[in-house]
Tab-separated table of C-alpha atoms and ligand atoms in Angstrom:
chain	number	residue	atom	x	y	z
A	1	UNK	CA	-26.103	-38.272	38.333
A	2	UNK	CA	-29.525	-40.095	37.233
A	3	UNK	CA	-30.707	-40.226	33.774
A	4	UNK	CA	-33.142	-37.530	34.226
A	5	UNK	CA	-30.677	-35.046	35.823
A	6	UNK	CA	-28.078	-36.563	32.740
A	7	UNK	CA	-30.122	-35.681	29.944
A	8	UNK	CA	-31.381	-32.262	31.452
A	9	UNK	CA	-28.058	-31.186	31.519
A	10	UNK	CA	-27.152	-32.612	28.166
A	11	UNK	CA	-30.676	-30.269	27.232
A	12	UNK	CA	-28.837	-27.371	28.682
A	13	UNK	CA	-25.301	-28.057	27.040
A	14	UNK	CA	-26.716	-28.143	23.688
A	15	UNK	CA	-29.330	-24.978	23.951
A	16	UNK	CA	-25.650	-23.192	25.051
A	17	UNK	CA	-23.436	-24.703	22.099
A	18	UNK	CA	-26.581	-23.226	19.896
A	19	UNK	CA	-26.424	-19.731	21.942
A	20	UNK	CA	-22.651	-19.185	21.641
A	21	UNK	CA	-22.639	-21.046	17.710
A	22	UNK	CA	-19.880	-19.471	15.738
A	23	UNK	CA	-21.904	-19.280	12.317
A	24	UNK	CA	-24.492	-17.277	14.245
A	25	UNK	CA	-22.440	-15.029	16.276
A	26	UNK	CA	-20.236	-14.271	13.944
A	27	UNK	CA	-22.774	-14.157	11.326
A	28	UNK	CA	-22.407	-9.943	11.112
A	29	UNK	CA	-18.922	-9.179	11.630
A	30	UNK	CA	-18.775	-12.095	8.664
A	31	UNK	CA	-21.340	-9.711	6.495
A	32	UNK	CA	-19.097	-6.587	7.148
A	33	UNK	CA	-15.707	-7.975	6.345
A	34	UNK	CA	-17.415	-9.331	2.732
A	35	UNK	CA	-19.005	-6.108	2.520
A	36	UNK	CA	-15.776	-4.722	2.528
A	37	UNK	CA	-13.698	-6.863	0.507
A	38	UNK	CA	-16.465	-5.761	-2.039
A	39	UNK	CA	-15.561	-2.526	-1.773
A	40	UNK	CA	-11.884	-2.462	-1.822
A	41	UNK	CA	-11.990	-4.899	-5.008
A	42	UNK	CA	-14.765	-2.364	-6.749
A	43	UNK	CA	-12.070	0.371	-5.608
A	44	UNK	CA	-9.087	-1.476	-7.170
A	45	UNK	CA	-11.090	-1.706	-10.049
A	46	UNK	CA	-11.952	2.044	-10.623
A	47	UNK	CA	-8.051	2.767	-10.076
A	48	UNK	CA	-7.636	0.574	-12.905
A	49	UNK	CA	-10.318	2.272	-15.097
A	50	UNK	CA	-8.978	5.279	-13.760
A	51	UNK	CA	-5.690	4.468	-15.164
A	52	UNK	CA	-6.674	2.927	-18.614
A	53	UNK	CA	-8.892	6.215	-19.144
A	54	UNK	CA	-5.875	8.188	-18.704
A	55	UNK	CA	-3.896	5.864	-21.495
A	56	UNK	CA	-6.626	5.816	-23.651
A	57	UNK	CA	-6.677	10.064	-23.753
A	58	UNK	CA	-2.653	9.943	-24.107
A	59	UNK	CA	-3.222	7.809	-27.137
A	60	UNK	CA	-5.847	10.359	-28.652
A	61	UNK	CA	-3.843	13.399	-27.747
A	62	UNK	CA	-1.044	11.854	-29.852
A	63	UNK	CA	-3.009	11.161	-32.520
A	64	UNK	CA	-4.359	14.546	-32.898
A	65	UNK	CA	-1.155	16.214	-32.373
A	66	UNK	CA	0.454	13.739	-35.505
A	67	UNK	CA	-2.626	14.861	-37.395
A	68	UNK	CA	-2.033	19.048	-36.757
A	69	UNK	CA	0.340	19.899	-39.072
A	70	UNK	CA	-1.346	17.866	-42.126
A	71	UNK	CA	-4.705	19.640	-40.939
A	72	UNK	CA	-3.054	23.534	-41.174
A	73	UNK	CA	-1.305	22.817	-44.233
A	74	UNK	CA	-4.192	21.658	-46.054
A	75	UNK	CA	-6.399	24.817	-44.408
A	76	UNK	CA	-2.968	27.033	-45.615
A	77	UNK	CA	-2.955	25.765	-49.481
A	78	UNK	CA	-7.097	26.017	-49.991
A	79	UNK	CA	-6.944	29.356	-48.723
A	80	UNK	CA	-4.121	30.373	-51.435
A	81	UNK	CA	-6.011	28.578	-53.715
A	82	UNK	CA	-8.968	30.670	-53.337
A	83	UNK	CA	-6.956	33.751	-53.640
A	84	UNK	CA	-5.639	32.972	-56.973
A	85	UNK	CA	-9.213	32.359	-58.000
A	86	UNK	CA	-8.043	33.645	-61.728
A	87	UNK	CA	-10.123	30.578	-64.166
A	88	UNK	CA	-11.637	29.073	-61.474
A	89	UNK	CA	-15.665	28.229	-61.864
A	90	UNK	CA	-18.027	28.688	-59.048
A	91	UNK	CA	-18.634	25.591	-58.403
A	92	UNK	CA	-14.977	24.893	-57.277
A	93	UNK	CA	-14.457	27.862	-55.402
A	94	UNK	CA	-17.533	26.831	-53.266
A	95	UNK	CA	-16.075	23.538	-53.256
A	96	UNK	CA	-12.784	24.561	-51.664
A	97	UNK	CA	-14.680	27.212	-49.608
A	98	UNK	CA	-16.427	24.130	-48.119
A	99	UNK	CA	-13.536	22.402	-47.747
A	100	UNK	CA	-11.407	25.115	-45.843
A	101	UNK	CA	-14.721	25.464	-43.579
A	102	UNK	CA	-14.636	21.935	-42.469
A	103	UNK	CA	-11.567	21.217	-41.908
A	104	UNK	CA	-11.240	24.542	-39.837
A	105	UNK	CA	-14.298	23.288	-38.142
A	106	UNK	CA	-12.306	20.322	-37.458
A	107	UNK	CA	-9.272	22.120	-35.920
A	108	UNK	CA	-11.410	23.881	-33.738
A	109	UNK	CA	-13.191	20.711	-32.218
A	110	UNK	CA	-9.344	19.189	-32.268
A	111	UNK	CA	-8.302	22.440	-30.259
A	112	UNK	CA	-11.091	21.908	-27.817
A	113	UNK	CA	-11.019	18.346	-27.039
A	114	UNK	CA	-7.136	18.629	-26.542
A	115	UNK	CA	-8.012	21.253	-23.980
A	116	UNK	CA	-10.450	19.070	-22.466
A	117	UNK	CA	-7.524	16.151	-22.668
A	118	UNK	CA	-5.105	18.678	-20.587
A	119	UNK	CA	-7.730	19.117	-17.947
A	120	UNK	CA	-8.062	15.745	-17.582
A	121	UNK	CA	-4.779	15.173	-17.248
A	122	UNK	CA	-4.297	17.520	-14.443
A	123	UNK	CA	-7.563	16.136	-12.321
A	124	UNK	CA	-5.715	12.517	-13.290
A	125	UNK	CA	-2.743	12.571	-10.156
A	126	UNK	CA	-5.627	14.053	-7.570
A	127	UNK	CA	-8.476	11.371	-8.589
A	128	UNK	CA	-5.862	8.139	-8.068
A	129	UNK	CA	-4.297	9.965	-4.592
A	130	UNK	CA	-8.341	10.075	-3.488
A	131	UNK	CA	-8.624	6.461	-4.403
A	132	UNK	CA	-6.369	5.245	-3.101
A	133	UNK	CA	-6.592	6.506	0.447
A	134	UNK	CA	-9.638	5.432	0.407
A	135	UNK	CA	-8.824	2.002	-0.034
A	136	UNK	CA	-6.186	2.366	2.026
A	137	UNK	CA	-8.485	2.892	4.896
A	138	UNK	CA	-11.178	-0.052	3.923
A	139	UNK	CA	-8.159	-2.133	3.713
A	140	UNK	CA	-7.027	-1.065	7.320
A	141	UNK	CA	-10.742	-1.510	8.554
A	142	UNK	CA	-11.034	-5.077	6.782
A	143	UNK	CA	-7.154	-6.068	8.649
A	144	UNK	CA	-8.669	-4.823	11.953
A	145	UNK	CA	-11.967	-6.827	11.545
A	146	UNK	CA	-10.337	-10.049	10.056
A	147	UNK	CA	-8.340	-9.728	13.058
A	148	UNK	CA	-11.562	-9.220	15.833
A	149	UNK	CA	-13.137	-12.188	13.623
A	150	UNK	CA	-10.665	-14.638	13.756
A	151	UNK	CA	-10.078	-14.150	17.526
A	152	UNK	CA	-13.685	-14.009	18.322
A	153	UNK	CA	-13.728	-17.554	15.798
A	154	UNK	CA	-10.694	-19.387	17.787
A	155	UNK	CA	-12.208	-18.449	21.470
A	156	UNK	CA	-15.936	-19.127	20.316
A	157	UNK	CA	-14.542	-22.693	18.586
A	158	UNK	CA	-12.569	-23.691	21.966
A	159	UNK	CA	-15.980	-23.278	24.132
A	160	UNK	CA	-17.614	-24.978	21.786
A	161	UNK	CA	-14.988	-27.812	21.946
A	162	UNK	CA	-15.069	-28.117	25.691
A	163	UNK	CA	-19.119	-28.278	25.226
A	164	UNK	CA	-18.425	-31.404	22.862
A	165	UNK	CA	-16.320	-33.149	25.395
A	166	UNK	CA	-18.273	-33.025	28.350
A	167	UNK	CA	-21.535	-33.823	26.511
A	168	UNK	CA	-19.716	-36.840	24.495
A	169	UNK	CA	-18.935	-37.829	28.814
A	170	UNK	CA	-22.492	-37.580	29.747
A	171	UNK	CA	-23.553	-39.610	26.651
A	172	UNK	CA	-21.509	-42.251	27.776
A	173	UNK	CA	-23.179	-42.294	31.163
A	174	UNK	CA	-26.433	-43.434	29.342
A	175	UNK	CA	-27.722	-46.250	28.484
A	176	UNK	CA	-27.154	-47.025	24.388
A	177	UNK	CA	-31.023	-46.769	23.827
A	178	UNK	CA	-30.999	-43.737	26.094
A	179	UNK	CA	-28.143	-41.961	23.908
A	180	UNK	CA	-30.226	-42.711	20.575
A	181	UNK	CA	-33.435	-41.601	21.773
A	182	UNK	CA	-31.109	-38.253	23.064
A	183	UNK	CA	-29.472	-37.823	20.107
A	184	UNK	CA	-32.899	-38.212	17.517
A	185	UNK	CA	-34.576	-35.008	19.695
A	186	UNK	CA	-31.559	-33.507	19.131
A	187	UNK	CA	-32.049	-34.287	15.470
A	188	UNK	CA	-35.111	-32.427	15.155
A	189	UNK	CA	-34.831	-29.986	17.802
A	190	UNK	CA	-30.882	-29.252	17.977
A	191	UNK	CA	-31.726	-25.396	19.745
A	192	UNK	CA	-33.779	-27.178	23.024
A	193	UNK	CA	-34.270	-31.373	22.612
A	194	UNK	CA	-35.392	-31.456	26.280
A	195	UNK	CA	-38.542	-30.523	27.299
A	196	UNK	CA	-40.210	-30.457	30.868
A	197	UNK	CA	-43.528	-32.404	31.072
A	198	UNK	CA	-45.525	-30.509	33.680
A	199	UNK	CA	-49.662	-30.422	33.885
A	200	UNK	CA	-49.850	-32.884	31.430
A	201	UNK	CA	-48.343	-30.084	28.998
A	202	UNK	CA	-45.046	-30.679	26.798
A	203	UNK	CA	-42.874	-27.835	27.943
A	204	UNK	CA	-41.626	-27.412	24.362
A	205	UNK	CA	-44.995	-27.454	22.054
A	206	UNK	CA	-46.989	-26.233	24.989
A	207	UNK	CA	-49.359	-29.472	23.759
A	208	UNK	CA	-51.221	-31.515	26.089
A	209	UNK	CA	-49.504	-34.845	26.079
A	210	UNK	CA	-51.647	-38.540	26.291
A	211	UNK	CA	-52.693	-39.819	29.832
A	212	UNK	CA	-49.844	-43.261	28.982
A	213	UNK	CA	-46.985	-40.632	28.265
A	214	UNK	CA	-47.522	-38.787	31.243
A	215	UNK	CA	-47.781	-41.722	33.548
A	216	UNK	CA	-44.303	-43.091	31.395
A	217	UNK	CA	-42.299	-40.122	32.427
A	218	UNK	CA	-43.662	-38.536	35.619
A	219	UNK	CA	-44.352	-41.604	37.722
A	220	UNK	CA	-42.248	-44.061	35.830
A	221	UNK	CA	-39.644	-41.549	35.294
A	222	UNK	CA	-38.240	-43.307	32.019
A	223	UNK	CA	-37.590	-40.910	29.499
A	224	UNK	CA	-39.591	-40.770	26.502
A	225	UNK	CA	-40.481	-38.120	23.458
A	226	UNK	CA	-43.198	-35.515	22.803
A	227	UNK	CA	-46.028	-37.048	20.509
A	228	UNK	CA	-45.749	-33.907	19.143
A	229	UNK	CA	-42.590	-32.022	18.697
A	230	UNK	CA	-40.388	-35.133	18.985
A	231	UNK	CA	-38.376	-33.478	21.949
A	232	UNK	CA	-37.244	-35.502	24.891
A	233	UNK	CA	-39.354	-35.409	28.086
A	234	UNK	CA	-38.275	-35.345	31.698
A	235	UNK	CA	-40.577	-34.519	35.001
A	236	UNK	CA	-40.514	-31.495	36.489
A	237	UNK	CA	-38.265	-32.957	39.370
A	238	UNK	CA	-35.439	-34.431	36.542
A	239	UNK	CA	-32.757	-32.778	38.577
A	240	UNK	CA	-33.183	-34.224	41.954
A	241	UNK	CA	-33.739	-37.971	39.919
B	1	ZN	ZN1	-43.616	-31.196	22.480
């Protein structure tokens, strides 16, 4: 193979390492598998809220419970007190009236947030069961696309691999200065270093190229880079050189 035909095909082995690149390809699949680790650890997290909610009520259902019977008996012996009355001034039987109406008050909002406790506790078994199917399932969705991921990874790294080998060969065909001036396009154009040079026009920048450079490569034929775009520039005819 010439040098032309050499670093055309070295042109076309890098624009296919960059069409079948890993990063890219798999760029997606990658999003969706974080996507979905997000969710299952978000979802492991409510469970655990889930839980400490319900611990948190148990706590407060025992403490109103241990309160109760201080609460009635205190409600029990105003409420006789009143009913003695006998010596008593106003001004303490509106005390104690007071105090028998707040502290009935307060059984009443005890009564209703136990009842609201008890609900709670029923909804409690149903709300984990719900949660944790559901991460049951974004855990068997994340296994299955981990799975599709790592397979697609291993057979996108080995063509990849065989790329590398066969365009470390051709570089070795070339001429040291050849190689450098190959691998600096590559440098700043790693999707397409070769260009065609064809009516005076890089086929990369689509800019017309200096009367010298175009004599250099097309009747020359010695390879050389765009003024421009820094690619590398073969004739039109590379392949049959
Ligand atoms: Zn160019």
């Amino acid at each position: 193979m010439g040098v032309a035909a050499t670093l055309l095909a070295l042109g076309a082995i890098s624009e296919e390492k960059n069409r079948i690149d890993p990063k890219k390809q798999l760029a997606p699949i990658y999003q969706e598998i974080k996507t979905l680790r997000g969710l299952i650890l978000a979802g492991e997290k409510q469970v655990s809220d889930l839980r400490l909610r319900q611990e948190e009520r148990q706590r407060e259902l025992a403490a109103i419970l241990e309160k109760a019977p201080a609460l009635k008996e205190n409600i029990i012996r105003a409420k006789e007190k009143m009913a003695r009355q006998r010596g008593m001034s106003l001004k303490d039987m509106l005390e104690i009236q007071q105090e028998v109406a707040r502290a009935e008050e307060k059984q009443l909002r005890d009564e209703a947030r136990m009842a609201d406790i008890r609900r709670a506790n029923e909804a409690y078994p149903a709300e984990r069961e719900q949660l944790l199917a559901r991460i049951k399932e974004l855990k068997e969705n994340y296994n299955g696309l981990a799975g599709q991921y790592n397979q697609e990874k291993a057979q996108a790294d080995l063509r990849v691999a065989a790329l590398i080998s066969r365009e470390e060969g051709m570089l070795e065909e070339l001429t040291p200065a050849v190689a450098t001036m190959y691998r600096e396009a590559l440098g700043h154009c790693p999707e397409n270093p070769v260009a065609i040079l064809e009516k005076g026009i890089c086929g990369g920048c689509r800019i017309g190229l200096s009367k010298q450079l175009i004599k250099h490569v097309c009747q020359d034929g010695q390879p050389a880079r765009c003024e421009n775009c820094l690619r590398l520039l073969l004739p039109a005819d590379a392949a049959n050189r």
